[in-house]
Every structure is written in C-alpha cells, then in structure tokens.
XYZ file of C-alpha atoms in Angstrom:
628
model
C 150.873 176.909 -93.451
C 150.528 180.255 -94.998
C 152.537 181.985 -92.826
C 155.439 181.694 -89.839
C 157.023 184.355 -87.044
C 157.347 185.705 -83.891
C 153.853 187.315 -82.257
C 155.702 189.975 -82.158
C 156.038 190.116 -86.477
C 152.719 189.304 -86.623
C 151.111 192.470 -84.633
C 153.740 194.915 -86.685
C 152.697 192.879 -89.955
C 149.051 193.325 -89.437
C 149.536 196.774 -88.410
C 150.965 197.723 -91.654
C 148.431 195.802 -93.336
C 151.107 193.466 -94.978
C 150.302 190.754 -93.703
C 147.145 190.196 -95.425
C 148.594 190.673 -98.691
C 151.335 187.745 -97.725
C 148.682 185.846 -96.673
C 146.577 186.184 -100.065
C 149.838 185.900 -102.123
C 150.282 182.751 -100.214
C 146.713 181.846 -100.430
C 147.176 181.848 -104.101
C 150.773 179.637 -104.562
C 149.311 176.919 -101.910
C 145.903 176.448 -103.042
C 145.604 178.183 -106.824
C 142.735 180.499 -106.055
C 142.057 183.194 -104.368
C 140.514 182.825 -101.093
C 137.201 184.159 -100.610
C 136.457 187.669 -99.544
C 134.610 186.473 -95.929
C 138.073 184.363 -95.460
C 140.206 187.417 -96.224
C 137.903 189.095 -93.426
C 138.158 186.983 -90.475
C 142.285 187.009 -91.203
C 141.658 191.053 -90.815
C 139.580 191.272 -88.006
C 140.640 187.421 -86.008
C 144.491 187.461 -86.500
C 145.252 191.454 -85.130
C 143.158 190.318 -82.252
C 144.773 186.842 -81.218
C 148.383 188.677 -81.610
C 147.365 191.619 -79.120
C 146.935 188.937 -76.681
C 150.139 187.641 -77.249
C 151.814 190.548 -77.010
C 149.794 192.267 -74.001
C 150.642 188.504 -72.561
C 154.664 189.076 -72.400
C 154.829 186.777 -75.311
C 155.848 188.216 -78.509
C 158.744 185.920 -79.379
C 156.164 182.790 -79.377
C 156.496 181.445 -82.734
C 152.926 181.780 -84.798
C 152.388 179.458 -87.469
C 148.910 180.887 -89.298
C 146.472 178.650 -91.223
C 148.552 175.440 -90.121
C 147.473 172.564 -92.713
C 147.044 169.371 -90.701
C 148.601 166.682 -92.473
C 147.346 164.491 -94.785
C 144.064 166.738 -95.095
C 142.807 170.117 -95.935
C 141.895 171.573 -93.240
C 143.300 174.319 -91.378
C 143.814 175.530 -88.056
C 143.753 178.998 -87.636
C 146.823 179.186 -85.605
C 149.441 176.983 -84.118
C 151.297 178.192 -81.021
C 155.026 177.229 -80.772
C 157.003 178.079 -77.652
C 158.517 176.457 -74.523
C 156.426 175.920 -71.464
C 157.143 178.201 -68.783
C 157.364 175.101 -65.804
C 158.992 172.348 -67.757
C 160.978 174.333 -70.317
C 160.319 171.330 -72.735
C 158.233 172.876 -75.994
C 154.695 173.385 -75.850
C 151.938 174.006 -78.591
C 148.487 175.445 -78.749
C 146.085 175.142 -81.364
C 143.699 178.265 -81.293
C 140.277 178.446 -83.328
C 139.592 182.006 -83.896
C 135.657 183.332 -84.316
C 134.719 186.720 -84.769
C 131.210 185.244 -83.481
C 129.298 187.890 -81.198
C 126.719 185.385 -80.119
C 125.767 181.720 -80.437
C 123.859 179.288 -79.146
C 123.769 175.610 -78.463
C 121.346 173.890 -81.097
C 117.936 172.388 -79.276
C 118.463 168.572 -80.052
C 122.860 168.541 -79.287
C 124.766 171.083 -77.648
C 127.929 169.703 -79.944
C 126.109 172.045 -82.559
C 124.806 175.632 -82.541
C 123.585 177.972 -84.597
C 124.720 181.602 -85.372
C 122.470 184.114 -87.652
C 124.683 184.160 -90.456
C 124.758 180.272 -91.163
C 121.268 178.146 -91.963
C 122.576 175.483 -90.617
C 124.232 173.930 -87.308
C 127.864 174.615 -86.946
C 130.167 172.817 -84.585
C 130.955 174.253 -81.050
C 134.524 175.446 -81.230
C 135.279 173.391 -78.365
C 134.871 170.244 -80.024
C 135.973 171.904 -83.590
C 139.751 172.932 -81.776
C 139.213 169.526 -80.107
C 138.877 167.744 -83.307
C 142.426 169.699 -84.834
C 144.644 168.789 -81.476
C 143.553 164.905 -81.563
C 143.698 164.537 -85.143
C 147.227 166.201 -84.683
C 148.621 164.225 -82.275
C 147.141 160.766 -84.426
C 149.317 162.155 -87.370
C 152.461 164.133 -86.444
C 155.152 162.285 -85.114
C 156.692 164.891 -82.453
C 152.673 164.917 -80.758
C 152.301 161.621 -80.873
C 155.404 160.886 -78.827
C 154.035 163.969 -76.297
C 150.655 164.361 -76.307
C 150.891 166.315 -73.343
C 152.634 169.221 -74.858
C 149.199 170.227 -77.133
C 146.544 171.968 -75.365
C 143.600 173.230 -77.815
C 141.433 176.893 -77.370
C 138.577 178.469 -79.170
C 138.934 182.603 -78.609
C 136.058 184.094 -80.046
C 137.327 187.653 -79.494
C 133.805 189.614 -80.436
C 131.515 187.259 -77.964
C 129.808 188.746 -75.138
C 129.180 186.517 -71.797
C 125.430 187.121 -72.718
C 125.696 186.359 -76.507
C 127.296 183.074 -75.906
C 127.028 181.498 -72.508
C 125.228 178.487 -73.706
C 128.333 177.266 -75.611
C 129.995 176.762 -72.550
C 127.307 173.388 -71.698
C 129.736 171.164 -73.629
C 132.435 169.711 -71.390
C 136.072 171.655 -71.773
C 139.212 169.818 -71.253
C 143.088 169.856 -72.709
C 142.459 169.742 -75.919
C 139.107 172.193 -76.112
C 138.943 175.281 -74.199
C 136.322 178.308 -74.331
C 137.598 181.826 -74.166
C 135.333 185.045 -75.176
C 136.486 188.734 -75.516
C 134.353 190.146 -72.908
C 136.654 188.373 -70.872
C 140.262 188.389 -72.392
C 141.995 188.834 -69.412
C 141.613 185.040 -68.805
C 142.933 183.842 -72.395
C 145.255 186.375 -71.359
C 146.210 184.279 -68.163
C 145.614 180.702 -70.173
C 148.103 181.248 -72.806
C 150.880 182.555 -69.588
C 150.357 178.880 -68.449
C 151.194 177.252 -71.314
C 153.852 179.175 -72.995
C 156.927 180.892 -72.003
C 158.667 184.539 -73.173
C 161.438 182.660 -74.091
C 162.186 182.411 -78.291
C 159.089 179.525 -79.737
C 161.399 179.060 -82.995
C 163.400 175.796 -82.501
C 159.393 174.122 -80.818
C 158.095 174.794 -84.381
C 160.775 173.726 -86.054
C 160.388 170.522 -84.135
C 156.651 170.445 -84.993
C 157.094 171.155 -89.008
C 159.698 168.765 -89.177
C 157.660 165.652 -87.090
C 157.181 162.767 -88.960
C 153.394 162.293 -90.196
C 152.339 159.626 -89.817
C 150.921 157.033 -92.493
C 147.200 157.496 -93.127
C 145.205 154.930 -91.449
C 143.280 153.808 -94.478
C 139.868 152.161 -94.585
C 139.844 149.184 -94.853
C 143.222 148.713 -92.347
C 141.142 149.477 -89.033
C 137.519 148.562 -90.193
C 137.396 145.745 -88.219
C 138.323 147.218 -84.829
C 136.079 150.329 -85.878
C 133.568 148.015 -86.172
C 134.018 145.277 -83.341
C 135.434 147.534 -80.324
C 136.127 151.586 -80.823
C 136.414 154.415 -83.201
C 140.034 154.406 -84.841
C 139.421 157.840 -86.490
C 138.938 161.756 -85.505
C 136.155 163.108 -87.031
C 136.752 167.012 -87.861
C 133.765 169.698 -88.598
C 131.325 168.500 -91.263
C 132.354 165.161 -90.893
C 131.286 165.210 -86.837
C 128.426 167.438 -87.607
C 127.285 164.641 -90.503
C 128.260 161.779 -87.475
C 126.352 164.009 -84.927
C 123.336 164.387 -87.399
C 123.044 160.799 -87.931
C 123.182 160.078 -84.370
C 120.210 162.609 -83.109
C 118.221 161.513 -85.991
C 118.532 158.290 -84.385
C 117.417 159.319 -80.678
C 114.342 161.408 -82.376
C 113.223 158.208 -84.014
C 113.733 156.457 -81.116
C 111.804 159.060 -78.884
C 108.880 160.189 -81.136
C 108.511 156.583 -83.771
C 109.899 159.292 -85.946
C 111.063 158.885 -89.515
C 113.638 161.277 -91.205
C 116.302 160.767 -94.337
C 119.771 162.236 -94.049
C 122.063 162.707 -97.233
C 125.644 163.410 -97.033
C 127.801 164.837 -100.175
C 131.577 165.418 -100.558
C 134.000 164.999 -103.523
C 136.562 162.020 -103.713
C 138.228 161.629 -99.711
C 136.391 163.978 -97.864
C 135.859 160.837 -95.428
C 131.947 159.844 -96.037
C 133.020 155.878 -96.039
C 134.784 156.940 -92.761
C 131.737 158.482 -91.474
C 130.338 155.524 -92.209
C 131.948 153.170 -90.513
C 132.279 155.637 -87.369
C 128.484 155.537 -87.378
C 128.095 151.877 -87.982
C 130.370 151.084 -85.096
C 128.563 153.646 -82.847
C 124.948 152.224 -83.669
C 126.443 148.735 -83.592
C 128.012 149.184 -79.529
C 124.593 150.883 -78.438
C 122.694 147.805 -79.476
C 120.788 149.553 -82.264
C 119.731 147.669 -85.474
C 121.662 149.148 -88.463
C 123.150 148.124 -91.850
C 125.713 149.160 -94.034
C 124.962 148.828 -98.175
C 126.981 149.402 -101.062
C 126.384 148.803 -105.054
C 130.120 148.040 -105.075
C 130.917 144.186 -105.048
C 134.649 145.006 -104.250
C 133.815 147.541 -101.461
C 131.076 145.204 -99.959
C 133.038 141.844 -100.157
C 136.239 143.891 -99.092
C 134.165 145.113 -95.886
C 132.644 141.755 -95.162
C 136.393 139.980 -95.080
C 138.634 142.599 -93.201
C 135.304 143.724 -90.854
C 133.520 140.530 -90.290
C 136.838 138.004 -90.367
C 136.179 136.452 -87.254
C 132.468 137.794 -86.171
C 130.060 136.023 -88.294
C 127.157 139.124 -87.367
C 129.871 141.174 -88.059
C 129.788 140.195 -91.564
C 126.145 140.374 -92.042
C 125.926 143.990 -91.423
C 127.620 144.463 -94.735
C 125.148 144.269 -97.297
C 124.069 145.578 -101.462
C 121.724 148.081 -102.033
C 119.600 145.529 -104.073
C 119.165 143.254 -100.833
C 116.316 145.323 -99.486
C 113.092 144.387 -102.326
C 111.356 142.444 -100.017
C 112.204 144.257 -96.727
C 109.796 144.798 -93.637
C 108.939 149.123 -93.647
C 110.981 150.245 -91.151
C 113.396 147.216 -89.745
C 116.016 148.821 -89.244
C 116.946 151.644 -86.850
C 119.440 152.563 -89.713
C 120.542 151.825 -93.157
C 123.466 153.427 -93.864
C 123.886 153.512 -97.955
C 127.625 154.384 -98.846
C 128.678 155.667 -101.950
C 124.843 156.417 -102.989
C 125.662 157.526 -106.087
C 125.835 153.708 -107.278
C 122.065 153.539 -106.726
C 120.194 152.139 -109.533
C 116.438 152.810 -111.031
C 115.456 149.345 -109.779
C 117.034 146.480 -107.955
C 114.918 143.936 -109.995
C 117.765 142.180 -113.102
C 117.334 138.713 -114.857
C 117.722 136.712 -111.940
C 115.460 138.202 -109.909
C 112.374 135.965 -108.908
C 109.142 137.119 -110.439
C 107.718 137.318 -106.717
C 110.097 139.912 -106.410
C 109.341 141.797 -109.530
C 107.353 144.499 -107.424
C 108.557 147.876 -110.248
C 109.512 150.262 -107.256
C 112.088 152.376 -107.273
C 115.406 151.441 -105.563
C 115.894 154.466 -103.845
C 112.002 154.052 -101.988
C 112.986 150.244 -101.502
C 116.287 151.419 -99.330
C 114.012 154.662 -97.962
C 111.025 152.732 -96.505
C 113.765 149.678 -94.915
C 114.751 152.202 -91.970
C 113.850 154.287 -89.812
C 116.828 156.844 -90.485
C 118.165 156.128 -94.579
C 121.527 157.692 -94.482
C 123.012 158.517 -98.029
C 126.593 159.224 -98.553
C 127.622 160.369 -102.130
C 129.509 162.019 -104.495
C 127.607 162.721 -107.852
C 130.691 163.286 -109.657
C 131.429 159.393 -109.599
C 128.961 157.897 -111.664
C 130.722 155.942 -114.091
C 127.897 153.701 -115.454
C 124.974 154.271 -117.341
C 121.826 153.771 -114.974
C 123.326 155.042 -112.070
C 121.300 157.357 -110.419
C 121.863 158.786 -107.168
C 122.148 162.549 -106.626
C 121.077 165.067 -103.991
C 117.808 166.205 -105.754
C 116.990 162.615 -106.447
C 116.854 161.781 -102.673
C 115.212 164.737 -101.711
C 112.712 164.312 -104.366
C 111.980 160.774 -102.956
C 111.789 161.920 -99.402
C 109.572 164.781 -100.315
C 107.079 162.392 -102.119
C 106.743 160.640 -98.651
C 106.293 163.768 -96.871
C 109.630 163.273 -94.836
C 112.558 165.444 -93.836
C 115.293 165.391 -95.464
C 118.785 166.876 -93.649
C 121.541 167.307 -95.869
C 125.303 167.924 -94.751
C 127.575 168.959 -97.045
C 131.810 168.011 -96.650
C 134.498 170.345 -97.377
C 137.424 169.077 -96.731
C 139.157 166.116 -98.152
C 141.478 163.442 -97.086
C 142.756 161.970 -100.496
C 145.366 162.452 -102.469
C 147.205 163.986 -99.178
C 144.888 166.231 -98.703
C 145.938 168.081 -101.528
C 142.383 170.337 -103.035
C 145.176 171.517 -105.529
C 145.641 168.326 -107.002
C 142.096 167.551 -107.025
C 141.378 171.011 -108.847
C 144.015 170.101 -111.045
C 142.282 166.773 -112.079
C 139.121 168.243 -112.437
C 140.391 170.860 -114.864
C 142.691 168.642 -116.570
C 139.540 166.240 -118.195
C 137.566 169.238 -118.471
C 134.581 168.630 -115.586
C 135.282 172.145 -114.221
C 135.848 175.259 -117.300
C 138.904 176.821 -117.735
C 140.691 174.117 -119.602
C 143.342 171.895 -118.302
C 146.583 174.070 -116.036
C 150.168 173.456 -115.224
C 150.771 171.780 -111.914
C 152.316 173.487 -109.550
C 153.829 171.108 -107.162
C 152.737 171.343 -103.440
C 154.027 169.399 -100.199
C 151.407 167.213 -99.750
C 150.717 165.137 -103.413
C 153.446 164.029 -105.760
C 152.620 163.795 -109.904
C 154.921 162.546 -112.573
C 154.363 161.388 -116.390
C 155.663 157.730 -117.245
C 157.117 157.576 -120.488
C 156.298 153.965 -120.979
C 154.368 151.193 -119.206
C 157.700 149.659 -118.232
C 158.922 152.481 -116.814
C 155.412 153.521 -114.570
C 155.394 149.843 -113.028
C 159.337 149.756 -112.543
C 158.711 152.827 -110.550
C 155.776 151.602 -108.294
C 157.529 149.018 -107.671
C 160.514 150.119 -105.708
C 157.757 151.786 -103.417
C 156.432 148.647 -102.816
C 160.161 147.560 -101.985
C 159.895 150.329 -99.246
C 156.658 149.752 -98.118
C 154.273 151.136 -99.428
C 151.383 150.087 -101.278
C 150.880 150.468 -105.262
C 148.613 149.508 -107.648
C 148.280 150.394 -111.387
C 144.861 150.917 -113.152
C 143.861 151.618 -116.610
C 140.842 152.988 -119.347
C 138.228 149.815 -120.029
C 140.393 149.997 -123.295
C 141.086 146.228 -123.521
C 139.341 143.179 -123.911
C 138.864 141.607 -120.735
C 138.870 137.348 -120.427
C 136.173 136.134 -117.853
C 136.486 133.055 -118.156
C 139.733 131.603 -117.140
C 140.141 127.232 -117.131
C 141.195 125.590 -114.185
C 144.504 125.417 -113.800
C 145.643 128.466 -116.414
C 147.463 131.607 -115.702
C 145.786 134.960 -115.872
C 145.986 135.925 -119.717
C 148.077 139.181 -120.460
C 144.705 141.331 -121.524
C 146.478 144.663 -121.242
C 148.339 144.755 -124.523
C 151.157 147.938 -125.383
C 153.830 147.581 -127.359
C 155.994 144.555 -125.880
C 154.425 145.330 -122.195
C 151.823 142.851 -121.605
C 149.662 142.342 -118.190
C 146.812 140.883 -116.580
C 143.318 142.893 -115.950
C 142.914 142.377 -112.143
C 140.793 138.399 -111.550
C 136.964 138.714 -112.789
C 135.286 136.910 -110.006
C 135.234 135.928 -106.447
C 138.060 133.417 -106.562
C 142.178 133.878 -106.446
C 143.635 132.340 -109.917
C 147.316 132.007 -109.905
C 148.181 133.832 -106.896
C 146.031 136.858 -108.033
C 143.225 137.916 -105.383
C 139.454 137.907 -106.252
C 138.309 140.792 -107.760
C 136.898 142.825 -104.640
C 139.894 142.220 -103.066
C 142.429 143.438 -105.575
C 142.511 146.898 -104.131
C 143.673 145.709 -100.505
C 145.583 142.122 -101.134
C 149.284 143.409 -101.347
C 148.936 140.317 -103.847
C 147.103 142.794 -106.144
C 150.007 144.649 -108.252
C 151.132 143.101 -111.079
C 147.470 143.244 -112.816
C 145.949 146.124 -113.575
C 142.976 147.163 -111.749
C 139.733 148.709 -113.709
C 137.699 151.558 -112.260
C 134.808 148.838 -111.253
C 137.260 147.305 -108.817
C 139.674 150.986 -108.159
C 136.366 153.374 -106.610
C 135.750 153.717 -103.294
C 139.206 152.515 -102.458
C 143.281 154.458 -102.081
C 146.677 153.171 -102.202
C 149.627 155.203 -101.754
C 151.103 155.454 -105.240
C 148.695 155.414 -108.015
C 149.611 154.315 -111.553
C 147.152 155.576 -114.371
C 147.435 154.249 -117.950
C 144.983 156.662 -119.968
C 144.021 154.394 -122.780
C 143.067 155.586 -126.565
C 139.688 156.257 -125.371
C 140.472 159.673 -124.552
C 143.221 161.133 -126.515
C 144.305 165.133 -126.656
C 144.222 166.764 -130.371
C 145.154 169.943 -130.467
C 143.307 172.291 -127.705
C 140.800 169.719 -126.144
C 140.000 166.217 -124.900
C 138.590 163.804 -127.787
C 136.676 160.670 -126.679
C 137.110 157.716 -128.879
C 133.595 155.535 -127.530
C 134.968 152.921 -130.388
C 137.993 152.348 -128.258
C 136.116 151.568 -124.824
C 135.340 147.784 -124.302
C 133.271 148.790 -121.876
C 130.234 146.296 -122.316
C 128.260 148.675 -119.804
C 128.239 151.252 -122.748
C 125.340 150.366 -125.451
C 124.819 151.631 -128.979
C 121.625 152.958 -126.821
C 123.941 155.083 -124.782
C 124.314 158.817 -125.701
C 127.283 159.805 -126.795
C 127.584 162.780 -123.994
C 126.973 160.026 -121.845
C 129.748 158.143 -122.501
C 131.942 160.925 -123.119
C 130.631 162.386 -119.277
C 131.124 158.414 -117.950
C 134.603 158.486 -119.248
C 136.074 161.267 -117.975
C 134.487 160.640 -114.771
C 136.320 157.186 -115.202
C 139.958 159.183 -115.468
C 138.623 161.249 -112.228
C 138.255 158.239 -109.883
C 141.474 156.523 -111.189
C 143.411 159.441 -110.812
C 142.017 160.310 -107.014
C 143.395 157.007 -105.654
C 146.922 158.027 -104.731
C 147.148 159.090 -100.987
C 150.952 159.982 -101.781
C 151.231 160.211 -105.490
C 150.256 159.547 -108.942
C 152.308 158.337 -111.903
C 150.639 158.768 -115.162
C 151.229 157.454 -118.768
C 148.975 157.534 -121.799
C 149.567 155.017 -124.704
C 148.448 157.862 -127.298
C 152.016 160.252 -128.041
C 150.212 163.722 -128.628
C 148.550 163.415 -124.814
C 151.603 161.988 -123.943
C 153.286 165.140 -124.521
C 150.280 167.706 -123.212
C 150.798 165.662 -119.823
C 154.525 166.648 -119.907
C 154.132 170.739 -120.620
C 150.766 170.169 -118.184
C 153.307 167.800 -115.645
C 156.802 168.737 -115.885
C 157.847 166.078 -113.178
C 158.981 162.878 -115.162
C 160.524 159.101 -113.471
C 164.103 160.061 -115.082
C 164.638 162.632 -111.689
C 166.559 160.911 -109.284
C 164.880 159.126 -106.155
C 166.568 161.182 -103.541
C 165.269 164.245 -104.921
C 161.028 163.140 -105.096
C-alpha cells in the first residue's frame, strides 16, 4: 500500500496537501516511476472526499490503508477499510472503489460494462470491479479466507448524480459489490455506520497486512476442474471485460449468424492463458462448440494431460494452431488461440500432405475456423524467427475480410508476484525499453539474487524444493543439445561449466531415466535437475526461477553484446538477420527471467556480466536464509 492511518490523519493530511506528496514519494519507491498526472488527480479530488465521509460518519479512528496492493498482483484497491464491527466487535474490512465519474451508463449488449465520455471503450461497472478486489482477496489472504464474512465491498462515486448514473444500478448488488453516488451520501454515510465501529481500526489492519497469502493457484494446478466443473479463478477489470467481450461476441453470433474477431494483449502474467481457460470452461458448460490452440507443444500436451486426464473430449479441445488447414468455415462457435504470438506465416512444413498444400495464411486458416477467433498475445515473446503474430497483423487480416475486430488491452500482471517493478527492471536490464539497465530496488512482492556459480544457484533452489516449493533452472540455447538418446542410456550432461555438468530437459514425448517428456518438464516436480530451454520454459511459472545467461549475451563495458556464434540455436540461420537474432535473444532472457512467481536466482557463465549483475543486483546466495 502507499499509505496507512487513522481517517482522521487522512482528512488533516489531505487538507494540508501532504498527503499527495507522500503518496507520489511513495508512488515512486514502490513502483520506480512516477504515477501519471490523471492518477495524481483522482487521489486529489477521490481520497478528501471518501475521508469526509468517514469523519462526518463518527469514524475517524478507522484505520485507512490507501492504494492496497492485492497480493500476488498489481492491482490496487483504492482503499481498504480496517476497523471493528459495531454488533460483533470482531474486525471488519471494506474495500471501497472510488470514481470521480459524474455520469455513466450501462453498455447496450452487457450491463457488466459501461461507457463514460472520457474512455473509448467499455469499462467495468464498479460493482463488479470492487466485487472482483473483495473475492480475489478473500481467495489469497489468509485472515479473509478464514472470515469471509468480515469483507463487504462498495463503489462511491462521489461526483455522480441519480440522473447521470441510474442505469449502473441494473447489475445485481450484494456483500461484496455495493453502489453508492454523491447525490446521495447520506446513505454511504449510513452503510459504512453498519459495518464499522468508532472504536481504534489499527490492530484489524494489522491482522489483515500480516494474513498469510496464500500460494498462487497456478495454471496448470486447477485446469482440469476449470475445465470439467467451475471457474477456480477471479477475474479482475480487463481481464473480466476481455472474458465478458468474448462471451457477448458469442451471443451476437449466436443471435444475428454474426462473425467478429477479438484480440487480447498483455505482457508476461497479466492472466490471458487464465482468461483462456475461464472462457473455455464457460463455452464448454453452455454446450457451445469451442477449441483451445497453441503453437507450444509443451503448453498443448501439458493442457491435454492435467485437463483432459480422465475425459477423453476433454482432451480433444486442446489443439495446435496448424490443426485447422483443412477446417469447415465457421465450425466452431469459438477458437480460442493462446499465446498468438507463436502464429506462423503458414501451417504447411515437410510433412504436410500435398492435398493440404493450399498457400494460405495461418492466421486466415484459424480466422475463417470460427465464428468468434479469439487471440491472446504478447508481441514481446517471439523468440523464433517466423513467428508472426502481433496486433496489427490480426487486425490487418480481419480488415481484409471486412470483419470487426475488438481489441482489449491487460494492465495488470500476475507474474513474478505481481511485481511491474521487477518486470520494468527486466525489460531495462536487456535493453527492450531505453534508459539502460537500473539498480534493483527490492520490493515485497519478488525476490532477485546473483549466483556466483552453477553449484551454488541449484544448491539454492533446491532447499526450496525441500520446503515445498517448486524450482526449475533454465538456460541460453548455448549448448549442444543430444536428441537422440539409446534405449536404455542416461540423459547426457549437455550443459557443460566448469566441473558442473547437467542434462538439457528430455527432447521428445517420452520420460528417459526418470526425466519427464519435454512438454511436461515445466509441471512434473520430476523436472529439476535438467535444465529447461525457453522452447519448453514460455507460457509456463514456477516459484523460484534459476537463469544461467550463457556467452551468447555477454556485458562489455556500457552495453549488452550478442555473440550469434555462441547460440546453438538451430532455429537461427545464416539467413537470419543479425538484429533478428540479437532482438530473439534478448527476448529469450525476457521469458526465462519472467518465470519466477516468488523469485529469481541468476548466474551468467561470462565474469564481466557476472559482476554488472552484482552492482545492478546487490542481493547474493551468501545472505543467510532467515533473512530472504
């Protein structure tokens, strides 16, 4: 959070105009940027309001906790409410959504969504939006989950009129998503009385910071009860506006024999492959006839065995973007294409029949199979030459059929801990965002430490395994890689440094030696011990990341060097640009390093970027245990 005290505080803060410059200062250390000038805006005009009504309410010594981070993610609630409820006298929380919003309206096709003059597209109604933050709280913090009933949830938007915004008030209020408007603050006046004592809120949010969050409930852990009986995760914002996008695209087609494409972009975690399975388990329950398609082998296969292990049509609904060449137009309600960015120019290669040899385009294969093509995607993972998906792309394809094309974009992210300063900090560290590589500045939610050898940096993951947690350590395409392993024979020690030798992950669909198949390295606990390539990393997370940068990128002096002679990438050609394979490789270090939900150890086997990552790290494995 940005900022803690009394209601009380809070009004004299923002009376002297303090506050604001705490809350920038803050701002700053937490996220390392400034926040925007509309953000510092709403904390002017929302925040003075919300404590008046605190204070006019008898409760100034109610404990305010202001731009509350839910855990593991990066969103924000506005406020949280500590106190003690005035019946019970056991604590009692409210999560308010503050709008300076003077009028709104429910969008045509879902009143879930409205639109406001100052935004082009649909926003969520608060009511689901403050919904969204008290569910998702109570499915991660330990003291909710024990007492659900102690969170209630309520939108104020403090500017609205009855008139402005009266159509907001169609979607169904409950607990956890309440509806209160200025014109009529006398009854968020009364609301708030209900719920919270005058008595002293300190000790309830000390008992809140302090709850236990919960372990992330990672993909590929639930997919199969997503899938087979009910959604296992809370969608928040963008992610329920993409879900409720999808899902009235759907009913228009349905109503109309309409035909519309809908792309969805976000950076590493912002949940698309959890949007996707939401939606595929939504579609799959009403009966409609939908598909989910990769180009990952490891994410497919990995789907298909956790999803589909004991429903065989369960199974079949995971599929590869190259399966559709000889679809019927239109046979599918949906086709849901996950990590789009994968997409290739054509799904015609050497095996491929001659029948089948028709020269279109992928992307118009996977457009013309369904009635609603959904494409989630991040165009900042395309690690292989020929891999083409991006926004324009899409809407260039859709446009050439004289289709619309919705896009929604996704904001916050769920990797890494939710941490957007880490993810800043990787991004300027390899040099895909300017300003050159900065020092990390440690936060509460992602942990980052240099390994000073290979021995050390899979010592270390493994006495988190030893406490439960999952590990994996992955590495730069910088060795050779055997295929081809005889019956019978141990995985060969590939992975060569110094005395350390190890095992690439298995090449294949079949265990050798213990070792999972390659799609499954990722998920089989059975998977540490080799060391896991980027082919077989994206699209997947693990809590502790290990990332061995190889001598294809090395630091000299002030900036990154790629070394293409190092890679033994065979994807790379002598055909290949060489700011292609510089672009491909740092894109490679982006998705390895994004994989940690809790941390990241990092070691490179070069000495001079060995010691840039300690002035850039600080954090090394010799600090004792107790103190991470």
């Amino acid at each position: 959070m940005l900022f803690r005290d009394s209601a009380a505080t809070v009004a004299a803060e923002c009376h002297s105009g303090a506050l604001f410059f705490r809350l920038t200062e803050q701002f700053v250390h937490v996220h390392g940027h400034k926040p925007g000038s509309s953000e510092v805006r709403s904390w002017e005009r929302s925040i003075p309001a919300l404590a008046s009504v605190l204070n006019d309410a008898g409760l100034g010594d109610v404990e305010v906790l202001l731009e509350y981070g839910l855990p593991l993610n990066s969103k924000r609630a506005d406020a949280v409410l500590a106190g003690v409820h005035p019946v019970t006298g056991l604590p009692s929380y409210v999560v308010v959504e503050l709008k300076q919003w003077s009028s709104a309206e429910p969008d045509d096709d879902d009143p879930s969504l409205c639109r406001i003059d100052s935004f082009a597209r649909a926003v969520l109604n608060p009511i689901d939006q403050v919904r969204g933050y008290c569910e998702y709280l109570i499915s991660f913090n330990g003291t909710l989950a024990a007492h659900p009933e102690r969170v209630h949830g309520a939108a104020y938007l403090h500017n609205a009129t009855e008139f402005g915004v009266n159509g907001l008030f169609e979607v169904e209020q409950d607990q956890y998503g309440q509806l209160f408007i200025g014109a009529r603050r006398g009854e968020f006046i009364d609301y708030l009385r209900t719920k919270l004592g005058p008595r002293a809120g300190s000790s309830a949010a000390d008992e809140l910071i302090n709850g236990k969050v919960g372990p992330s409930k990672q993909l590929m852990a639930v997919a199969a009860q997503e899938v087979r009986e009910r959604e296992q995760f809370v969608l928040l914002d963008e992610q329920r506006i993409a879900y409720r996008t999808v899902l009235n695209a759907v009913r228009r087609a349905k109503q109309s024999d309409h035909k519309e494409v809908v792309i969805v972009t976000g950076g590493p975690g912002t949940g698309k492959s959890v949007i996707a399975l939401s939606l595929l388990g939504e579609l799959y329950r009403q009966g409609s006839t939908a598909l989910h398609a990769t180009g990952s082998n490891s994410f497919t296969t990995t789907m298909r065995k956790v999803a589909g292990s004991r429903k065989r049509e369960v199974k079949d609904l995971f599929k590869y973007f190259n399966s559709f060449m000889t679809a019927e137009r239109n046979s599918l309600d949906v086709l849901i294409c996950d990590e789009a960015h994968r997409m290739r120019e054509t799904s015609a290669n050497r095996y491929t029949p001659a029948s089948n040899r028709t020269g279109r385009a992928q992307i118009d294969e996977l457009i013309d199979a369904a009635r609603v093509p959904v494409f989630l995607l991040d165009e900042h993972q395309v690690v292989r030459p020929g891999e083409m998906g991006t926004v324009a792309e899409i809407m260039a394809a859709a446009t050439a059929k004289g289709l619309d094309c919705r896009v929604v974009h996704l904001d916050s992210q769920f990797r890494c801990g939710g941490s957007d300063a880490y993810l800043r900090w990787v991004v300027r560290l390899l040099g895909l965002e300017p300003g050159g590589p900065v020092t990390w500045e440690p936060d509460d939610k992602m942990q980052l430490m240099v390994a000073d050898s290979p021995q050390e940096l899979e010592a270390f993951l493994d006495t988190r395994r030893s406490r439960g947690y999952s590990a994996r350590m992955s590495a730069g395409y910088c060795w050779k890689w055997t295929k081809k392993v005889p019956p019978g024979q141990a995985l060969p020690a590939d992975v060569v440094i110094g005395d350390w030798e190890r095992p690439w992950n298995v090449f294949g669909d079949r265990s050798i030696g213990g070792a999972p198949p390659a799609a499954l390295w990722a998920t089989d606990p059975a998977g540490f011990g080799q060391v896991g390539c980027v082919y077989t990393a994206q699209g997947f997370e693990y809590d502790w990341s290990g990332v061995i940068m190889g001598p294809d990128l090395v630091w000299r002096g002030d900036r990154w060097i790629t070394d293409r002679s190092a890679s033994k990438d065979p994807v790379f050609k002598r055909s290949t640009p060489d700011a292609d394979v510089d672009r491909l490789i740092r894109n490679t270090y982006k998705v390895l390093l994004t994989r940690g939900m809790i941390g990241t150890v990092v070691y490179s086997t070069d000495a001079e970027t060995r010691q840039k990552l300690r002035t850039l790290i600080g954090a090394t494995l010799s600090v004792p245990a107790e103190t991470r």
